[in-house]
Short mmCIF file of C-alpha atoms and ligand atoms in Angstrom, two decimals:
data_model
loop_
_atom_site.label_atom_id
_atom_site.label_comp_id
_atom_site.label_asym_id
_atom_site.label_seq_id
_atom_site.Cartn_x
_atom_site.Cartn_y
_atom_site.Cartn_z
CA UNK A 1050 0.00 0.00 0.00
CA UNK A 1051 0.93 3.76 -0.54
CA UNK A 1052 1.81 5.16 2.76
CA UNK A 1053 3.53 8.82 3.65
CA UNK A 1054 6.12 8.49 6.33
CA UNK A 1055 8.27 10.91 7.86
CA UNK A 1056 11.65 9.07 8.62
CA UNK A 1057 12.94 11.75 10.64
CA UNK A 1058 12.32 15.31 11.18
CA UNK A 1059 12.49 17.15 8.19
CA UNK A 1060 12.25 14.13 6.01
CA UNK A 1061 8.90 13.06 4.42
CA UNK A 1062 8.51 10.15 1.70
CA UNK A 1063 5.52 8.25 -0.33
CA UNK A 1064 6.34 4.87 0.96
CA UNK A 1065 5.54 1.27 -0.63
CA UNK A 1066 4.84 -0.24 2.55
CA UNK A 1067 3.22 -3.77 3.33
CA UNK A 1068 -0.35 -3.77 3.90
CA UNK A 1069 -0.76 -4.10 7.98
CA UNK A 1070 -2.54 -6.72 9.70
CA UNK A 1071 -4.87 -5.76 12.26
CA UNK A 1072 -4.11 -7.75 15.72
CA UNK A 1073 -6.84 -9.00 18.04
CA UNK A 1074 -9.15 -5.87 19.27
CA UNK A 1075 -8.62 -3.64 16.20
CA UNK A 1076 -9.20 -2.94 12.81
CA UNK A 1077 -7.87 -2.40 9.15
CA UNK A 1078 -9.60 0.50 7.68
CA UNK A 1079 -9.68 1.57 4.39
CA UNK A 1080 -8.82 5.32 4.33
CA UNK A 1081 -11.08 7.30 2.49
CA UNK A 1082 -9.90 10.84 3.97
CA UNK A 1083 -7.22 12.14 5.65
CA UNK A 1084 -7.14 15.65 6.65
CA UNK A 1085 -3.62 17.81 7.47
CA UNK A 1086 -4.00 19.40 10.31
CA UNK A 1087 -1.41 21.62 11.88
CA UNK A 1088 -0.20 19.31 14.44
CA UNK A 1089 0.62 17.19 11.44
CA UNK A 1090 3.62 19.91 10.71
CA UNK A 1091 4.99 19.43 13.89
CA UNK A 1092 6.02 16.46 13.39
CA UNK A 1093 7.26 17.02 10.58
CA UNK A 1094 9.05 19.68 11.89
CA UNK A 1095 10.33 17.41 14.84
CA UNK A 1096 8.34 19.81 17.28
CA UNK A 1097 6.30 17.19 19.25
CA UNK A 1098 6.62 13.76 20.62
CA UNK A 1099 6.39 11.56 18.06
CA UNK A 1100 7.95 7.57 17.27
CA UNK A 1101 9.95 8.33 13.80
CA UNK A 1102 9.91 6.19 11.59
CA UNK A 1103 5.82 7.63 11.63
CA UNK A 1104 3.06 7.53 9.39
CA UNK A 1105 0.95 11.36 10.54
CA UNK A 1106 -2.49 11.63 10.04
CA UNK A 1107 -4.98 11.54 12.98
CA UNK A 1108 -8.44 13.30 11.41
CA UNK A 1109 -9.61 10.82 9.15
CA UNK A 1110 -12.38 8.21 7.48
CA UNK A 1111 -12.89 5.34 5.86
CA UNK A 1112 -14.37 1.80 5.56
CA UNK A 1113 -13.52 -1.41 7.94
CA UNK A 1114 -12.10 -4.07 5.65
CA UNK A 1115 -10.62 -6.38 8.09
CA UNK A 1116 -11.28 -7.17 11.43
CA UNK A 1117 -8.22 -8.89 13.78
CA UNK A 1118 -11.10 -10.98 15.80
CA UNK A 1119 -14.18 -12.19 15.63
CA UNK A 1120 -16.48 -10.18 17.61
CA UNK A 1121 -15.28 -6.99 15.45
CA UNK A 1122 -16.35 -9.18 12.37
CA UNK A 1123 -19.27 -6.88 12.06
CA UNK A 1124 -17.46 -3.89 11.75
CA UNK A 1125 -16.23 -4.95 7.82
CA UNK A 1126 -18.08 -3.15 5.19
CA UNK A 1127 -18.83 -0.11 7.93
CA UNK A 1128 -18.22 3.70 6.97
CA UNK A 1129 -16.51 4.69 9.91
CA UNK A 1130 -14.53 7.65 11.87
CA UNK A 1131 -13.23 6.64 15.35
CA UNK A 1132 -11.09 7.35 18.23
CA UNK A 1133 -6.73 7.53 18.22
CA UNK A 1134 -6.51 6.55 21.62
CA UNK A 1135 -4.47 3.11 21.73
CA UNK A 1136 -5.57 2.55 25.76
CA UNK A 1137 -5.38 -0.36 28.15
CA UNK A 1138 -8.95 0.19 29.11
CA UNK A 1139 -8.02 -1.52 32.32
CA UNK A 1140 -6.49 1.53 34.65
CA UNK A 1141 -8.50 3.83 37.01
CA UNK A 1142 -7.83 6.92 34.18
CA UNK A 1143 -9.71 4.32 31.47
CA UNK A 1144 -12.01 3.11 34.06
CA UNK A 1145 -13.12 6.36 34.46
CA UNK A 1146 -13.62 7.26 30.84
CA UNK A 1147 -10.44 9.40 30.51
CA UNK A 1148 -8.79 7.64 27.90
CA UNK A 1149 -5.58 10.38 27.16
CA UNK A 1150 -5.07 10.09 30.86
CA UNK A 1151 -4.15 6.32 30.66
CA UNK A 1152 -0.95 4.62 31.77
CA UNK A 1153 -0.27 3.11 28.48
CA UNK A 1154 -1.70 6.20 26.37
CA UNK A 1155 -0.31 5.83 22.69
CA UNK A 1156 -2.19 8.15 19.91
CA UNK A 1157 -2.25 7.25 16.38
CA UNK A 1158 -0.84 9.80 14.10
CA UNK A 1159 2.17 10.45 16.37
CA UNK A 1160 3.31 6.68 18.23
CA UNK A 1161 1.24 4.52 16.04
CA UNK A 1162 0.77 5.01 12.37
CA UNK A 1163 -1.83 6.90 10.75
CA UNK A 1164 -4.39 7.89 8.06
CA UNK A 1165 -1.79 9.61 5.33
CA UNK A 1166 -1.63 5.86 3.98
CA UNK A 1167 -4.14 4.07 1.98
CA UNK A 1168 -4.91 1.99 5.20
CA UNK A 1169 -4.69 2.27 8.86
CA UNK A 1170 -5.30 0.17 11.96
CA UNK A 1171 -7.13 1.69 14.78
CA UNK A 1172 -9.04 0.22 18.35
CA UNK A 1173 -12.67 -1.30 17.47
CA UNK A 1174 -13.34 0.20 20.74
CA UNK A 1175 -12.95 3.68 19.42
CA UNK A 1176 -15.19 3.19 16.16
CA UNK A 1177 -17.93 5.24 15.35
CA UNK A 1178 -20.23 4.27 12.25
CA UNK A 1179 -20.58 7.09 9.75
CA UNK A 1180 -23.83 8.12 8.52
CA UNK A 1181 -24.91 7.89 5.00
CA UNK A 1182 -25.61 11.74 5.16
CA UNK A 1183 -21.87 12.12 5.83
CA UNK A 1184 -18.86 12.42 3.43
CA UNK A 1185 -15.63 10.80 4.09
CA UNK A 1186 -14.45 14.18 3.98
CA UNK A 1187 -16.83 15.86 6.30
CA UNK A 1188 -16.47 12.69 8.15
CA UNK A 1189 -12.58 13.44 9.25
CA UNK A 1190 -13.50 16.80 10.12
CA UNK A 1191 -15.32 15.28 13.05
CA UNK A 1192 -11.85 14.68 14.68
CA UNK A 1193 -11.30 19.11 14.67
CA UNK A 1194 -14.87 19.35 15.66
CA UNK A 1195 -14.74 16.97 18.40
CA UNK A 1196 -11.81 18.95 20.00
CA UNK A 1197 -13.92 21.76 19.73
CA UNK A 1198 -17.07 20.25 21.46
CA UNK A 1199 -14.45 18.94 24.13
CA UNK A 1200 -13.00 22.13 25.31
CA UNK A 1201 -15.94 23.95 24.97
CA UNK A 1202 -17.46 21.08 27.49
CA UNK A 1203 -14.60 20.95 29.83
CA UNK A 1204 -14.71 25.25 29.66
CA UNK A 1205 -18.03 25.13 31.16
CA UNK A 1206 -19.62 27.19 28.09
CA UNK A 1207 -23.28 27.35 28.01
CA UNK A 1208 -26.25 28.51 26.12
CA UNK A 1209 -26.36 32.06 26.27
CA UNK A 1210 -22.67 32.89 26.94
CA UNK A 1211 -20.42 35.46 24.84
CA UNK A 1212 -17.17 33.84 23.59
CA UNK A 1213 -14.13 35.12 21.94
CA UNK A 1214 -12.12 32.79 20.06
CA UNK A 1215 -8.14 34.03 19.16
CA UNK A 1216 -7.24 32.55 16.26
CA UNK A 1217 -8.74 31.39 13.16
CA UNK A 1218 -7.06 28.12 11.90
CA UNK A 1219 -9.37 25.47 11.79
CA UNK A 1220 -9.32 25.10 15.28
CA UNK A 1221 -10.81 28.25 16.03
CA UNK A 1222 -13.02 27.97 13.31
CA UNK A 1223 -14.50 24.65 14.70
CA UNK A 1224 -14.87 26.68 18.34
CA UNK A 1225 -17.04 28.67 16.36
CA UNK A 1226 -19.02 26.24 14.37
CA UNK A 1227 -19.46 24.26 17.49
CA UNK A 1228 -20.26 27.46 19.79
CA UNK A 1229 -22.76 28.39 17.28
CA UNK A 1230 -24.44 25.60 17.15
CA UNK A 1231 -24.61 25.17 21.90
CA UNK A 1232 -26.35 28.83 21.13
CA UNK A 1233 -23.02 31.09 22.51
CA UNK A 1234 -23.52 34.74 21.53
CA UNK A 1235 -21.97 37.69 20.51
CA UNK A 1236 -19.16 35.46 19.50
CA UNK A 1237 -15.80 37.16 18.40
CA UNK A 1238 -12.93 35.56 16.37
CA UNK A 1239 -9.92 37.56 15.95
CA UNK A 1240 -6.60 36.80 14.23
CA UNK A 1241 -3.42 38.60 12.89
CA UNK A 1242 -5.22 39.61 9.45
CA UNK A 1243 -8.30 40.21 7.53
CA UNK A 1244 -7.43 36.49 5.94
CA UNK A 1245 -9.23 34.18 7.34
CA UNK A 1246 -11.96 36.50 9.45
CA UNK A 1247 -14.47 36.63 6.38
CA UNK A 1248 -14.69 33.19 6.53
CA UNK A 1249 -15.54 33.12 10.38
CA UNK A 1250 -18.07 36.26 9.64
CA UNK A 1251 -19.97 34.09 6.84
CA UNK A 1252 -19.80 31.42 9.34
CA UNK A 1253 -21.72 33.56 11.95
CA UNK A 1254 -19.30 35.29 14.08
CA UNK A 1255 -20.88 37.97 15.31
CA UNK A 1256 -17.65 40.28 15.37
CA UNK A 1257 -14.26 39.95 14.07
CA UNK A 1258 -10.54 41.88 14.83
CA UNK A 1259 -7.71 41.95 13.08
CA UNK A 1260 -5.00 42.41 15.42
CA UNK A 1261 -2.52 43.99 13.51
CA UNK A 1262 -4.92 46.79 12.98
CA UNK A 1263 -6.69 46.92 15.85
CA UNK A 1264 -6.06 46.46 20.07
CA UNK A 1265 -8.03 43.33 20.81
CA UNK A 1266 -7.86 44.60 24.88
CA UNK A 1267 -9.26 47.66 23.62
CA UNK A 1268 -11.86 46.33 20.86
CA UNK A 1269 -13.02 43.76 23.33
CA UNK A 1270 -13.75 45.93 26.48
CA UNK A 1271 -16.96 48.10 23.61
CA UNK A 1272 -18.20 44.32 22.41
CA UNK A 1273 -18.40 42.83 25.51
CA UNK A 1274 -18.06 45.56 28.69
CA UNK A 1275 -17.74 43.81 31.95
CA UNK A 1276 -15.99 41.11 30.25
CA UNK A 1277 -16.45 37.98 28.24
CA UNK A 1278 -17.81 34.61 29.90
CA UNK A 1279 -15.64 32.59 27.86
CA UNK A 1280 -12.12 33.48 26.41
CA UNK A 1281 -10.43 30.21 23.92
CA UNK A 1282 -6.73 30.68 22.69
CA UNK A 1283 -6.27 28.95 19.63
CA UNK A 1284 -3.14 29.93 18.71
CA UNK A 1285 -0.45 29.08 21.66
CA UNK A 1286 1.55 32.29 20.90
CA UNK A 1287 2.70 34.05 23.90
CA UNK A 1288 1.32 37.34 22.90
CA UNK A 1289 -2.33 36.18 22.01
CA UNK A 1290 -2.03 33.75 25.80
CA UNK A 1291 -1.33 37.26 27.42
CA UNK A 1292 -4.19 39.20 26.09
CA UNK A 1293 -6.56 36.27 26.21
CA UNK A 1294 -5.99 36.88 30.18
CA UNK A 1295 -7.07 40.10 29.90
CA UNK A 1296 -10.68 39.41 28.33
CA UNK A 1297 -12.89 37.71 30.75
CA UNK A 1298 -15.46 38.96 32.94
CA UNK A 1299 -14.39 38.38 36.49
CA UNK A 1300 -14.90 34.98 37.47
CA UNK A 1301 -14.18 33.94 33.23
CA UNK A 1302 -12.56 31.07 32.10
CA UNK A 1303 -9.75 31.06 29.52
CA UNK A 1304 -9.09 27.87 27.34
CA UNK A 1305 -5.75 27.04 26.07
CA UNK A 1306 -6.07 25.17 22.86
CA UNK A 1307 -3.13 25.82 21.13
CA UNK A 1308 0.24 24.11 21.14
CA UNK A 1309 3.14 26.29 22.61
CA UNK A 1310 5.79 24.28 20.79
CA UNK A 1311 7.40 23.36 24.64
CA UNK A 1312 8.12 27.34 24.46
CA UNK A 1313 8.79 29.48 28.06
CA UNK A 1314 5.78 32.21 28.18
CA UNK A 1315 5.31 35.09 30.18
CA UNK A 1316 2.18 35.92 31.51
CA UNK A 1317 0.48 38.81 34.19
CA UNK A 1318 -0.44 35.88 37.52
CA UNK A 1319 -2.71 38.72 38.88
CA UNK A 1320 -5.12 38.55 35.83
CA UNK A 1321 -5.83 35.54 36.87
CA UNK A 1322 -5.42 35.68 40.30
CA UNK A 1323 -7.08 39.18 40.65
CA UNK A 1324 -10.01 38.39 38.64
CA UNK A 1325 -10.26 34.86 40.25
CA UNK A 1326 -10.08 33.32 36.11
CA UNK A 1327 -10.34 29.35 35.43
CA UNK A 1328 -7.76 28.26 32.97
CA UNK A 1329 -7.76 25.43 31.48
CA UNK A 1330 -5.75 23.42 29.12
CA UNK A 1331 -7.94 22.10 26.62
CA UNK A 1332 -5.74 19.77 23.62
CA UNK A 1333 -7.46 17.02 22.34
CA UNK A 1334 -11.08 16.16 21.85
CA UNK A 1335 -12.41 13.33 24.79
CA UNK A 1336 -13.77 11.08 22.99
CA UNK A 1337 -16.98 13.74 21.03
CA UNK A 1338 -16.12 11.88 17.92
CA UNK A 1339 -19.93 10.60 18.81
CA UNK A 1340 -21.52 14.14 19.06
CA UNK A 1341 -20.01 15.76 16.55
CA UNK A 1342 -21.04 13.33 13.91
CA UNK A 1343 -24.51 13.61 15.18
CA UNK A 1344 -24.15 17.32 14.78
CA UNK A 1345 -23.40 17.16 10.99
CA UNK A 1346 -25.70 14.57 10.09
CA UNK A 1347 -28.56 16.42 11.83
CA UNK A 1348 -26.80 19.26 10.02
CA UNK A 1349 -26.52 21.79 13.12
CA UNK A 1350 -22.92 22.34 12.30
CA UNK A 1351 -22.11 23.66 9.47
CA UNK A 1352 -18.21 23.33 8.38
CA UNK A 1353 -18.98 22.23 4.78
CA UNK A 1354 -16.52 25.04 3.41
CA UNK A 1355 -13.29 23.36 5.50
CA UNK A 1356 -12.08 21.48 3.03
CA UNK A 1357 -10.87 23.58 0.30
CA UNK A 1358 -8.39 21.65 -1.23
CA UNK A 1359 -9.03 17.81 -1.59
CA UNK A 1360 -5.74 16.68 -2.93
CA UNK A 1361 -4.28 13.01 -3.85
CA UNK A 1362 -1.24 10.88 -1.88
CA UNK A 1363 1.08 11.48 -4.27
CA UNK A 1364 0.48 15.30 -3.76
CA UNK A 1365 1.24 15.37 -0.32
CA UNK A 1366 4.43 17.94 -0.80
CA UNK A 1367 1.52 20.34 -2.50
CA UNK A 1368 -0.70 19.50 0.82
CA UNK A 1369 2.23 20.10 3.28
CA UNK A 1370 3.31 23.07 1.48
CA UNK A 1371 -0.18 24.66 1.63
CA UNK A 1372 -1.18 23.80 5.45
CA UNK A 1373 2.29 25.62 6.30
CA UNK A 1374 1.47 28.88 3.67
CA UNK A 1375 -2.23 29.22 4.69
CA UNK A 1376 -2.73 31.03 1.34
CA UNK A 1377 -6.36 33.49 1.35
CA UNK A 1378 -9.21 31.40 1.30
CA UNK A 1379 -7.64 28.07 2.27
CA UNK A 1380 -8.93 26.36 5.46
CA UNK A 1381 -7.55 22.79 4.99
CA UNK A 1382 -6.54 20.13 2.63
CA UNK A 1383 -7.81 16.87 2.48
CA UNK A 1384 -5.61 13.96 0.76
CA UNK A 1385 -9.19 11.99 -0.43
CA UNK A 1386 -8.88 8.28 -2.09
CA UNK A 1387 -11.50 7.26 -4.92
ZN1 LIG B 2305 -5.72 17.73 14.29
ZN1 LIG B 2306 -5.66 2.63 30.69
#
């Protein structure tokens, strides 16, 4: 099978490899999408943990063609999306539901192999059937939304609450597809330029900044005076973490859900300590792969527009090239197999 692997940092190939075998408790599937998500870069870039040799790709769909035991058997044939949480399912954290919190935590994509291949193994545990009403493509977009849906769960948001999102990669666009759709209000996204913030406005955002142009402190304090109820970094750049402190109401919670690259950050302690703020670290999506398919095939979320460039395998330099350029109107590439 064709397979992209990244042999070391730095170094990405189209592989021939053999076709895996899926051992007892898991499954072969048949990729049919494979989105690049930003995290993807990283390893490539060698900025976050990862086992090299390493096939990327952790937002994807496809169908089960092989099952490693019997009781999965009924799995083959399926359209599916699922989880990439390889977990013992034995330890208090999986005992409790918190798969990323278990002993022997390994996540497809960055330990195991994953989706940029023309087939993957993943957990039958983690499988979720896709609907007919679902593309493969929307399909691995579930794995963005569900991130979404899980920090704006574990951030406490509810109906009724204003939000401002920082950043608008598809991670912040997802916060606002997903916030949308829980009925948040008066929702800002703001980012660096104009780029991407018509695409959050046609997507509903209520107000959008473009921080090199305009003080987000200042712009903030006439949208929402008193302070916002719920503040979501989606960039993990020191300067957008330090302002994001500086925008809820008393009492607010910030959510960091971007990846700070293992950088040192400096931040005011009396925002939060003053103001008595909840931060939390929000960076992967707790198992919503569930909800947020249900979402899109009831069609309350509407991220239709994501995938802007559907590209093959073979043109995964062109993929790479474009998730790291971000060029106007691009929100992510898909590598999609007939
Ligand atoms: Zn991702
Ligand atoms: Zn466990």
């Amino acid at each position: 099978m064709k397979a992209i692997v990244i042999r070391k940092p730095g170094q990405m190939i189209l592989e021939d490899k053999k076709r895996p075998e899926p051992p007892a408790g898991f499954v072969r599937v048949r990729v049919k999408a494979a989105a690049i998500c930003a995290t993807d870069l990283e390893v490539l870039d060698g900025n976050i943990a990862a086992s090299y040799p390493i096939t990327p790709g952790h937002e994807w769909s496809g169908v089960v063609d092989a099952a490693g035991s019997e009781e999965d058997c009924a799995w083959v044939g399926k359209r599916v999306i699922g989880s990439n949480d390889v977990v013992c399912l034995k330890c208090d954290a999986c005992r409790r539901g918190e798969w990323r919190y278990c002993s022997d935590f390994e996540e497809i994509g960055f330990k195991r192999d994953g989706a940029y291949a023309e087939y993957m193994i993943v957990p039958s545990y983690g499988l979720c059937e896709l609907p007919d009403n679902v593309s493969f493509v929307h399909g691995a977009l579930c794995e963005p939304l569900g991130v979404a849906l899980g920090t704006l769960e574990k951030a406490g948001a509810k109906f009724g609450d204003t939000l401002a999102i920082i950043g608008a990669g598809s991670i912040g666009l997802c916060m606002l597809a997903a916030a949308g759709a829980m009925g948040m209000r008066n929702i800002v996204v703001a980012a660096t330029t104009e780029k991407r913030l018509g695409i959050a406005r046609q997507m509903g955002a209520s107000h959008t900044i473009a921080t090199e142009k305009y003080d987000l402190v200042e712009e903030m304090r006439k949208i929402h005076p008193g302070g916002t109820d719920v503040v979501i970094d989606a960039t993990g750049i020191e300067s957008c973490i330090q302002q994001s402190l500086k925008l809820p109401k008393k009492g607010g919670v910030v959510a960091l859900a971007g990846y700070g690259r293992g950088k040192m950050m400096h931040i005011c302690v009396d925002d939060i300590h003053l103001n008595n703020l909840r931060v939390i670290g929000a960076g992967n999506n707790w198992n919503q792969h569930k909800k947020a398919v249900a979402l899109m095939a009831e069609g309350l979320v509407n991220i239709e527009n994501f995938a802007t460039n559907r590209i093959r395998l073979e043109k995964f330099e062109t993929g790479m090239a474009l998730a790291r350029k971000r060029p106007e109107g691009f929100v992510k590439a898909v590598f999609v197999h007939e």
